[in-house]
C-alpha positions as MATLAB code, in Angstrom:
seq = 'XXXXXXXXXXXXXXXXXXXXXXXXXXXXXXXXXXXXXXXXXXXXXXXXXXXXXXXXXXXXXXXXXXXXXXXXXXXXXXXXXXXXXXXXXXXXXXXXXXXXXXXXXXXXXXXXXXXXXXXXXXXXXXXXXXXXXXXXXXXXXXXXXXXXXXXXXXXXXXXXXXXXXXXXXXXXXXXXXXXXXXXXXXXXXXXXXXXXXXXXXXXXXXXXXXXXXXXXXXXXXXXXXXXXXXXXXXXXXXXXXXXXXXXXXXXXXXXXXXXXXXXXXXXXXXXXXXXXXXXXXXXXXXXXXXXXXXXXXXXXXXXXXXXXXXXXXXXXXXXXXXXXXXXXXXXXXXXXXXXXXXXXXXXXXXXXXXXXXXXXXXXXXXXXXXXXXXXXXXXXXXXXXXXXXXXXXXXXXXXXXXXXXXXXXXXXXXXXXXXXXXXXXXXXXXXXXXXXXXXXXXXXXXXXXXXXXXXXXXXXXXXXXXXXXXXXXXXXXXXXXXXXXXXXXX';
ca = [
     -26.491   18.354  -14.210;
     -22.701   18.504  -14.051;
     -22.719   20.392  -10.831;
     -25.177   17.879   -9.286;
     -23.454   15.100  -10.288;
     -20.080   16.253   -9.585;
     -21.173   17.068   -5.694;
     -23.180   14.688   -4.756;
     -22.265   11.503   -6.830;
     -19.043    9.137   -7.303;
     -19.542    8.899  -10.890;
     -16.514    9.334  -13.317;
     -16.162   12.090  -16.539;
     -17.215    9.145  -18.961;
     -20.685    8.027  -16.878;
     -21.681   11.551  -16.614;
     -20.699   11.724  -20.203;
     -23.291    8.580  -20.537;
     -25.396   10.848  -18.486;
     -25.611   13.604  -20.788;
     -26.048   11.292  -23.838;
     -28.982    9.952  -22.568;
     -30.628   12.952  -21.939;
     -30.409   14.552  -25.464;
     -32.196   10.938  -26.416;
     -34.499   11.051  -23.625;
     -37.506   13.179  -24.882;
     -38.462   10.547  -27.050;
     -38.698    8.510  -24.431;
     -41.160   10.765  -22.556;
     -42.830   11.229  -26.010;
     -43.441    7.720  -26.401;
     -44.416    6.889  -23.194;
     -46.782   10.104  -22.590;
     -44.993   10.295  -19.372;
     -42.746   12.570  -16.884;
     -39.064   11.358  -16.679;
     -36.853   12.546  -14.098;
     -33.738   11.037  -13.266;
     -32.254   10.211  -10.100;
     -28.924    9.130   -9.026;
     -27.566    7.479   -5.829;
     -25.321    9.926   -3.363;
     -21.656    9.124   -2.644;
     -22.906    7.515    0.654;
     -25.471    5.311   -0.673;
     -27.986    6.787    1.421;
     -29.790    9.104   -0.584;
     -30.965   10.209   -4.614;
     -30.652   13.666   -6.074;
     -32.623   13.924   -9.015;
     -30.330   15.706  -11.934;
     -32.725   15.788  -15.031;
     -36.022   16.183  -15.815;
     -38.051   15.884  -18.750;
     -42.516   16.406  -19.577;
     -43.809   14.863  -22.606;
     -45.242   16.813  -25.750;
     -48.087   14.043  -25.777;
     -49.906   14.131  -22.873;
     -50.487   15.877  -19.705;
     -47.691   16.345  -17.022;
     -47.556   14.501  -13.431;
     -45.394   17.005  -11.975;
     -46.479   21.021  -12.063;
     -42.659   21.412   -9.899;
     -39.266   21.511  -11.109;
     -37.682   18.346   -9.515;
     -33.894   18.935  -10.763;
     -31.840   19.111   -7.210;
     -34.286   17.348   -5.214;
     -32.878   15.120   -2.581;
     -34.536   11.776   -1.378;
     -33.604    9.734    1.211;
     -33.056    5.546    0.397;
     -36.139    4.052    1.538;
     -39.076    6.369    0.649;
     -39.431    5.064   -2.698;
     -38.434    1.790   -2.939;
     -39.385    1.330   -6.767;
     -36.407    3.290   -7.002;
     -34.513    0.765   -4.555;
     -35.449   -2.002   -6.751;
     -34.088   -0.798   -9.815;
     -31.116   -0.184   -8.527;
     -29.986   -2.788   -6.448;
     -31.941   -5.838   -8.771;
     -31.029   -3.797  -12.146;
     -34.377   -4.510  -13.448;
     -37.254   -2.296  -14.657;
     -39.735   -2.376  -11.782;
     -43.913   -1.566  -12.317;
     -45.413   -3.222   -9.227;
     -47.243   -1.015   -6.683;
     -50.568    1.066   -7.513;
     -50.988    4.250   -8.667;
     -49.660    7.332   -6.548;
     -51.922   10.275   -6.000;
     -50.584   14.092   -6.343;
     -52.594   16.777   -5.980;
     -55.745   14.328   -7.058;
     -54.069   13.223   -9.866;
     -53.779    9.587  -10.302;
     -49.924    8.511  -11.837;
     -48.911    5.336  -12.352;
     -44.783    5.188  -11.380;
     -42.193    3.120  -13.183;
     -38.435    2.663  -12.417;
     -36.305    2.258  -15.480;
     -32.057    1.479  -14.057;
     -29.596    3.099  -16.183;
     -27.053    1.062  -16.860;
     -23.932    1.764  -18.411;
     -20.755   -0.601  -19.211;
     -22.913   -3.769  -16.637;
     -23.211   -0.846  -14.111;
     -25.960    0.599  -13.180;
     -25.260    4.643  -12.437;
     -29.121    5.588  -11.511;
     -32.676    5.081  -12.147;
     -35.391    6.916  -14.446;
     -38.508    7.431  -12.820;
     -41.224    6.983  -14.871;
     -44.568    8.868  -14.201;
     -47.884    8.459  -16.040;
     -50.633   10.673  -15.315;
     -53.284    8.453  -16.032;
     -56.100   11.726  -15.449;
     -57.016   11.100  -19.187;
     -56.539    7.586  -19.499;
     -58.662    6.030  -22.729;
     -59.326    2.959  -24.839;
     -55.604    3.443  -26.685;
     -55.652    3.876  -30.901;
     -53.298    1.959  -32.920;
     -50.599    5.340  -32.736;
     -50.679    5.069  -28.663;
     -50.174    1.328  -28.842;
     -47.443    1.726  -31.221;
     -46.022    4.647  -29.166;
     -45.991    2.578  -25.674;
     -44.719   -0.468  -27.114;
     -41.893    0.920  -28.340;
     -41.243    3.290  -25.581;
     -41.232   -0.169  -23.617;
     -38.444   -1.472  -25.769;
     -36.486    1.684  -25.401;
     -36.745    0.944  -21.720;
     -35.249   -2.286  -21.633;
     -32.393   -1.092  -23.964;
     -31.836    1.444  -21.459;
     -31.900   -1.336  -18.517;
     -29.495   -3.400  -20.816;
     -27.431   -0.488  -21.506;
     -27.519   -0.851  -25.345;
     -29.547    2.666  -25.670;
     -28.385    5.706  -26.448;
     -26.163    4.624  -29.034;
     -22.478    5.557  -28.262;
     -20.955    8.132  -30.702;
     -24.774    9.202  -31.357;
     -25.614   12.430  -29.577;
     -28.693   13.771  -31.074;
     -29.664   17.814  -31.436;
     -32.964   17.643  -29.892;
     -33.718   20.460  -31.776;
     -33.100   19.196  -35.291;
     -34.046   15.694  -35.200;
     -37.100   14.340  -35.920;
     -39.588   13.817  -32.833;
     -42.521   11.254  -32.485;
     -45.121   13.398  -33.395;
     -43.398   14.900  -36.644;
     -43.950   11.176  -37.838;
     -43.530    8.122  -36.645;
     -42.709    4.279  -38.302;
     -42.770    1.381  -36.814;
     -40.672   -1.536  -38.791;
     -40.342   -5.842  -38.063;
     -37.157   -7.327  -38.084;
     -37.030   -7.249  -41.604;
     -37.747   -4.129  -42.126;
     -41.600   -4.341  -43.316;
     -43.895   -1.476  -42.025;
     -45.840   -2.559  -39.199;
     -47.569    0.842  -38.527;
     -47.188    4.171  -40.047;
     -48.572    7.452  -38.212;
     -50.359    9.700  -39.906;
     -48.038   12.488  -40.331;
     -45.738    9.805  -41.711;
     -47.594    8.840  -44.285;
     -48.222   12.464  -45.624;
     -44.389   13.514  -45.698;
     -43.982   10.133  -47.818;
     -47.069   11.180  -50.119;
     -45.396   14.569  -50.454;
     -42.452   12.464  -52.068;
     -44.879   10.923  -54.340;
     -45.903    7.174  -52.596;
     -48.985    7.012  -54.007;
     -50.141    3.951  -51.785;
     -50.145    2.886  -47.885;
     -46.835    2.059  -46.389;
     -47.862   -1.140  -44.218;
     -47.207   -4.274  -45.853;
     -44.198   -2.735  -47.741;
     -40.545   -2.715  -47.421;
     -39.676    1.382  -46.084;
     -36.017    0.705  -47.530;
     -37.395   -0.693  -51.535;
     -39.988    1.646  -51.468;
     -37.616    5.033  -49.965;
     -35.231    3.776  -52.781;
     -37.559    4.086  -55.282;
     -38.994    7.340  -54.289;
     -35.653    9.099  -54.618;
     -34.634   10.432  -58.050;
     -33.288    7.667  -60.161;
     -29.750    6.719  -60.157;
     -29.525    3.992  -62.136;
     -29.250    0.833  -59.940;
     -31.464    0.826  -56.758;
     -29.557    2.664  -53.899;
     -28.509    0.219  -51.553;
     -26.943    2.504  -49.212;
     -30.522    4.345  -49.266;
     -32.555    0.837  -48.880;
     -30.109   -0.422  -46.080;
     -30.578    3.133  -44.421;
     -34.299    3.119  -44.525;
     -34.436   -0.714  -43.365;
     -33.304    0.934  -39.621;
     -30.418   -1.469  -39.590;
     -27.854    0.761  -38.065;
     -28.604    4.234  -35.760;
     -28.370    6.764  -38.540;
     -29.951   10.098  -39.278;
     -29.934   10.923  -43.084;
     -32.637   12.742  -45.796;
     -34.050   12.009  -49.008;
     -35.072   14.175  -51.711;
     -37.884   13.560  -54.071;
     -39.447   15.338  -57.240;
     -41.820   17.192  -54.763;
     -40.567   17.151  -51.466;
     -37.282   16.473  -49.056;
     -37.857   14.085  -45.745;
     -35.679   14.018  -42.979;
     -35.561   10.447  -41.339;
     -33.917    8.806  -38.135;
     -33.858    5.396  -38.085;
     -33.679    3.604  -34.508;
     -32.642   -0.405  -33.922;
     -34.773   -1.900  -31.556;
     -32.318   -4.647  -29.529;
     -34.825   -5.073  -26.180;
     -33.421   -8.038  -25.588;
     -29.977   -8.403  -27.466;
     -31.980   -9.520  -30.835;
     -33.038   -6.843  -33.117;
     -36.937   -7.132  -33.303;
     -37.101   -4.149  -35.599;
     -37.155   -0.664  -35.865;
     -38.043    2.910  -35.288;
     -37.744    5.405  -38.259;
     -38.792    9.217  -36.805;
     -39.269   11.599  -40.188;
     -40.133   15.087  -40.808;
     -40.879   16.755  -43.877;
     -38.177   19.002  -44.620;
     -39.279   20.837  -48.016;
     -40.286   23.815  -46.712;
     -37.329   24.356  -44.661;
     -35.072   23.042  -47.169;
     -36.449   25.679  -49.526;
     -36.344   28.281  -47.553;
     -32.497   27.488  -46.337;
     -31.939   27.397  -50.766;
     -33.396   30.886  -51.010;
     -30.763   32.548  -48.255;
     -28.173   30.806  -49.950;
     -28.549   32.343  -52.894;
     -29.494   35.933  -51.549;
     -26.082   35.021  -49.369;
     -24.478   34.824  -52.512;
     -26.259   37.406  -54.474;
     -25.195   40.073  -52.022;
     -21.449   38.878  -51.850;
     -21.485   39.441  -55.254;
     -23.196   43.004  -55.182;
     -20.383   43.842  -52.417;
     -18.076   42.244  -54.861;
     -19.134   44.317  -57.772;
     -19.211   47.604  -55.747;
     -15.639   46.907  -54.566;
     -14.590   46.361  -58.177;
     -16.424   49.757  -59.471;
     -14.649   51.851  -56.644;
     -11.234   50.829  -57.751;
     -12.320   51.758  -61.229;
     -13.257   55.270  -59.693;
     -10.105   55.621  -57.850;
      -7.825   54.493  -60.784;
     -10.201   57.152  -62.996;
      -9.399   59.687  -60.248;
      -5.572   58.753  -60.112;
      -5.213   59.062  -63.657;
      -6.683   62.342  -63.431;
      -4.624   64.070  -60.609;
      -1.607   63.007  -62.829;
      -3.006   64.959  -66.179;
      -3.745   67.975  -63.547;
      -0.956   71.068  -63.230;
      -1.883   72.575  -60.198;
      -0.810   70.671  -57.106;
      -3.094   72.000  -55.030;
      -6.247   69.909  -57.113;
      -3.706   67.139  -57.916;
      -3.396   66.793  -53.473;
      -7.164   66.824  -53.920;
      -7.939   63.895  -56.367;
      -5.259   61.868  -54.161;
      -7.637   62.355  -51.337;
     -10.709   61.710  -53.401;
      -8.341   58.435  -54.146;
      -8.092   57.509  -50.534;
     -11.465   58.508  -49.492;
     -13.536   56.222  -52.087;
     -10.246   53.294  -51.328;
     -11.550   52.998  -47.130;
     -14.491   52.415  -49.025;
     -13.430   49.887  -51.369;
     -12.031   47.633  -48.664;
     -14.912   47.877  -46.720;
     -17.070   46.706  -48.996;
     -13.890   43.617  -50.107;
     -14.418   42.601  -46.624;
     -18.166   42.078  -47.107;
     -17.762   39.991  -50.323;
     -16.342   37.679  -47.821;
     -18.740   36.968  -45.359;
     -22.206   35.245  -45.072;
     -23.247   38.146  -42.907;
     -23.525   42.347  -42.929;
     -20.900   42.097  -39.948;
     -17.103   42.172  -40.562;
     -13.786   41.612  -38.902;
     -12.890   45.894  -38.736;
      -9.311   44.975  -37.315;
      -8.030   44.058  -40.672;
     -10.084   47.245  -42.323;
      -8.533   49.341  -40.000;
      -4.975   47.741  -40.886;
      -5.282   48.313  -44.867;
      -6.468   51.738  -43.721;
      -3.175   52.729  -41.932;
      -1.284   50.968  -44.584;
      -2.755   52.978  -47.585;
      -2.573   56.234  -45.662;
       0.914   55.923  -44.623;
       1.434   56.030  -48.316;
       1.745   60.012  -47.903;
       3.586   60.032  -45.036;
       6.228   63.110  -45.858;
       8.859   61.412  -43.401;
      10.037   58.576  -41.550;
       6.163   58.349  -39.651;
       5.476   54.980  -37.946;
       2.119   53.982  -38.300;
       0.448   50.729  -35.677;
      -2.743   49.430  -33.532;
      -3.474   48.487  -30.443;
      -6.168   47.136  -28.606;
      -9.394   45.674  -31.297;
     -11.660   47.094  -32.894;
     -13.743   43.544  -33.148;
     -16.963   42.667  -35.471;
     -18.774   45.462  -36.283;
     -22.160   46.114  -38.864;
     -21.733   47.234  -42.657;
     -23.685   50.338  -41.722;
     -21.031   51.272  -39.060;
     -17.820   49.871  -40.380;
     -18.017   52.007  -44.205;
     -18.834   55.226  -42.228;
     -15.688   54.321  -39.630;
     -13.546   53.699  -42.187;
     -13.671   56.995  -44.059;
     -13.718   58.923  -40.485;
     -10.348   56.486  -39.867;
      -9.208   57.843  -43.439;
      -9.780   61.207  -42.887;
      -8.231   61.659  -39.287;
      -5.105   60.055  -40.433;
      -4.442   61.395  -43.235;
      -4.688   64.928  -41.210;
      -1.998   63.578  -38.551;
       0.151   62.638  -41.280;
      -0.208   65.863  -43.561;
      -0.113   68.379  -40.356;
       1.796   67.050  -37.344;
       5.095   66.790  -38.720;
       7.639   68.733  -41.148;
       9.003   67.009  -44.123;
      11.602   64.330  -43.164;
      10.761   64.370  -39.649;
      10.378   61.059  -37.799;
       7.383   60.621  -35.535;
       4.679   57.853  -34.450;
       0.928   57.752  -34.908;
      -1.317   55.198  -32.935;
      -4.550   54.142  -33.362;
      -6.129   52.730  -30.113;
      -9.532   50.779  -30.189;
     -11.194   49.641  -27.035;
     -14.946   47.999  -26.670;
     -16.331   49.309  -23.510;
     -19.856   50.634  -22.291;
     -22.537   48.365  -20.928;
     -24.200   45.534  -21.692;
     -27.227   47.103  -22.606;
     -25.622   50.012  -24.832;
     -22.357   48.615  -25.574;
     -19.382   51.269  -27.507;
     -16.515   51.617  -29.172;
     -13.873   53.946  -28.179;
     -11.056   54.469  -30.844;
      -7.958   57.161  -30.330;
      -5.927   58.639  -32.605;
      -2.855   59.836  -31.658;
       0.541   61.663  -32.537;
       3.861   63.019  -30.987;
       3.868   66.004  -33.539;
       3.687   69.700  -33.579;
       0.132   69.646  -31.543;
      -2.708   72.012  -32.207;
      -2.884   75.490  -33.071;
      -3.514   78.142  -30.632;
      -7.037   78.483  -30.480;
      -8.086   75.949  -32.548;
     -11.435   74.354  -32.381;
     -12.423   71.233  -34.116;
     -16.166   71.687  -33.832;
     -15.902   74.477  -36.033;
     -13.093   74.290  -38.189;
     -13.882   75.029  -41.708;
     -11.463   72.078  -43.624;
     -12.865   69.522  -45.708;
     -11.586   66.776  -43.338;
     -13.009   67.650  -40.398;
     -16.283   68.514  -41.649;
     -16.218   64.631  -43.006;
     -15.447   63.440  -39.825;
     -17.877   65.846  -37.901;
     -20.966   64.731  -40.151;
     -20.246   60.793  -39.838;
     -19.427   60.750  -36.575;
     -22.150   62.791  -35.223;
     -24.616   62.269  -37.808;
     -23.934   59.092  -39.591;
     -23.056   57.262  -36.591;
     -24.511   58.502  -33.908;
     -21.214   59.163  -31.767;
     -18.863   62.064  -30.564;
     -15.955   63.550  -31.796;
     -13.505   65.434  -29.951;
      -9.741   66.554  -31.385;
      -7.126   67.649  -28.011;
      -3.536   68.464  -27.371;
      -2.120   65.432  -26.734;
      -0.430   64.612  -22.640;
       3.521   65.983  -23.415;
       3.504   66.767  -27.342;
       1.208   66.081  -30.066;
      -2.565   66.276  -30.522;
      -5.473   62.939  -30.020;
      -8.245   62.246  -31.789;
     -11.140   60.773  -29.791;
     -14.161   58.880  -31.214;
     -17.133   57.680  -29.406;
     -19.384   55.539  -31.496;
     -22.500   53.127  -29.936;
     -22.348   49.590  -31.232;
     -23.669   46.269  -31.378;
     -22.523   43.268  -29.170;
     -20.124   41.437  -30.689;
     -22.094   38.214  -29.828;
     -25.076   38.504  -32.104;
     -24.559   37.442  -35.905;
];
């Protein structure tokens, strides 16, 4: 719609902002109406319409099988449309149009915004199915006839009220109709079940929705008047109420056709289900932030057990080795802080990877700089713990074997997302400006505990490649190929 608008209309930011507001409000219109909307708007000439939004009705049957978004009409051909725009006036004269043997009776609603009007909703009823109407249609059309004329006034949408058509309430999810007072006139059927579910034991019509909402909430002393002025559809609000057996969402709607409020629309759903439902994750949320939690805390017990240790032990050869075990089970540990954190199994592996090179460069015999570059972004649990040990391992073996005691040097981790769409990767390099690699060394088959670590997550674990090469000028580089998941999907 913003393209449309923006080529082929004069209006401003703020009427195409109108624009859009009435289009997240519009499929209750449709709804109501059992009826095809689609909304044109006059060309900067004057001489033509394009046709920027569309909308089909859950209720009944469509009058148009084509998408008529960018659709240009020349001034003239349908002068319903004419009408409504230069008289500002809802127009219904003329008899039905026929499409594809399908009769449909036409309406033009004006849009009018700030005692301007900015285009014109067509209105298109197939009447194919047409019937004596129940009390719910009558209800339904009325209304959507006072919507109209709110729209023609320009006193509907509600400013400052953008809906999410895919949370709110709709018609058929339930459906009351209140006076000026706010007495039920007419309750759908669907509405009156959500209310039983909050334990009304009687019919709604006759009775005040706001007094008898009030009373079905749980007791808080006093009558809520907040609640009873809420459910009285006074003001445009969108709100929920929870009872002993059940939660309702509600949406209450003033009707102002004609300036005067003559009452209101109040759209519910029942809730409980969903409500429940949303309960239970919150609590398996926080149930498995606190298992991470827990974890985390029992790791750091291991590696103080396993410090404690080394320093009890004589030879410093097994001493080197519980400092590693320390290291190996800390990547861990942080790891599995991180997740503690979140509301997902994803997490932020930048910062991992940063406590990573801090803890290692611990050991660091010299003056060895440790940094980053580039990001590692969000990755899963089940491929940030295995990357974090490999991360461990590799640079703790740059920092033991690459330079002599004392002697300064730099190691640099490099992460870059790359691959396709479809099978997206992570590339991460690790590299030093140290001795380099031994004359014939191999890395596939190199016997040290290290390496086989990093081999078997890598290759196994995580279903990437490793590869360990003299470095371009002096030192050796690390090179890990890993498969990931976008970074988009949480």
């Amino acid at each position: 719609m913003n393209d449309l608008v923006r080529q082929h209309t004069a209006l401003s930011d703020s009427d195409l902002e109108w624009l859009h507001l009435l289009v997240s409000e519009w499929q209750l219109l449709s709804d109501l109406s059992f009826a095809d909307l689609v909304l044109w708007v006059p060309t900067l000439d004057g001489t033509r319409y394009v046709s920027v939004a569309q909308m089909r009705p859950n209720t009944g049957p469509t009058s148009y099988q084509d998408d008529m978004v960018g659709h240009l009409v020349p001034r003239g051909r349908r002068p319903m449309l004419d009408s409504a725009l230069d008289e500002g006036r809802i127009v219904r004269e003329g008899d039905p149009e026929w499409r594809e043997e399908v009769p449909v009776r036409v309406e033009s609603i004006p849009v009018r915004r700030e005692g301007r009007v900015l285009g014109v909703i067509a209105r298109n009823t197939n009447l194919l199915t047409v019937r004596t109407p129940s009390r719910l249609e009558l209800t339904y059309l009325q209304s959507a006839s006072d919507l109209a004329q709110m729209i023609a006034a320009g006193t509907f949408p509600f400013p400052g009220q953008q809906v999410d058509m895919g949370a709110s309430p709709r018609a058929g999810d339930g459906l009351i109709r209140l006076d000026a007072d706010g007495v039920v006139q007419y309750a759908s059927p669907n509405a009156l079940s959500a209310y039983h579910r909050l334990g009304l034991a009687a019919d709604l019509v006759g009775h005040h929705l706001g007094q008898a909402t009030a009373e079905l909430a749980p007791a808080r002393g006093p009558v809520d008047e907040a609640l009873v002025k809420l459910a009285s559809g006074w003001a445009p609000r969108e709100f929920e109420v929870e009872g002993s057996d059940g939660v309702i969402q509600l949406r209450a709607i003033p009707l102002k056709p004609k300036g005067t409020h003559i009452g209101s629309l109040v759209l519910l759903r029942d809730v409980t289900e969903l409500r429940r439902r949303e309960r239970e994750l919150i609590t398996k949320d926080a149930t498995i932030r606190e298992i991470h939690h827990r974890v985390k805390n029992n790791l750091q017990t291991v590696a103080a057990l396993l410090r404690l240790q080394s320093r009890r032990m004589d030879s410093e050869q097994g001493r080197e080795a519980l400092n590693e075990a320390v290291r190996r089970v800390g990547s861990i540990a942080i790891v599995h802080e991180t997740l503690s954190q979140n509301l997902d199994e994803r997490v932020e592996f930048d910062e991992i990877a940063d406590r990573v090179l801090a803890m290692v460069a611990e050991i660091s015999p010299g003056k060895v700089i440790t940094r980053r570059t580039g990001r590692f972004g969000i990755l899963d649990a089940e491929v940030a713990t295995p990357l974090s040990m490999v991360l461990t391992e590799v640079l703790q073996n740059a920092l033991e074997h690459a330079f002599d005691q004392a002697e300064q040097g730099i190691v640099e981790v490099g992460a870059v997302r790359g691959g396709s769409r479809t099978e997206p990767r992570l590339l991460v390099t690790v590299q030093d400006n140290g001795r380099g690699l031994p004359e014939g060394f191999d890395p596939h088959r190199a016997g040290n505990l290290g390496l086989q670590i990093v081999r078997t997550l890598v290759e196994g674990e995580l279903g990437g490649k490793f590869d360990m090469v003299r470095a371009a000028g002096r030192g050796t580089q690390v090179v890990l190929d890993v498969p990931v998941r976008p970074e988009k999907q949480h």
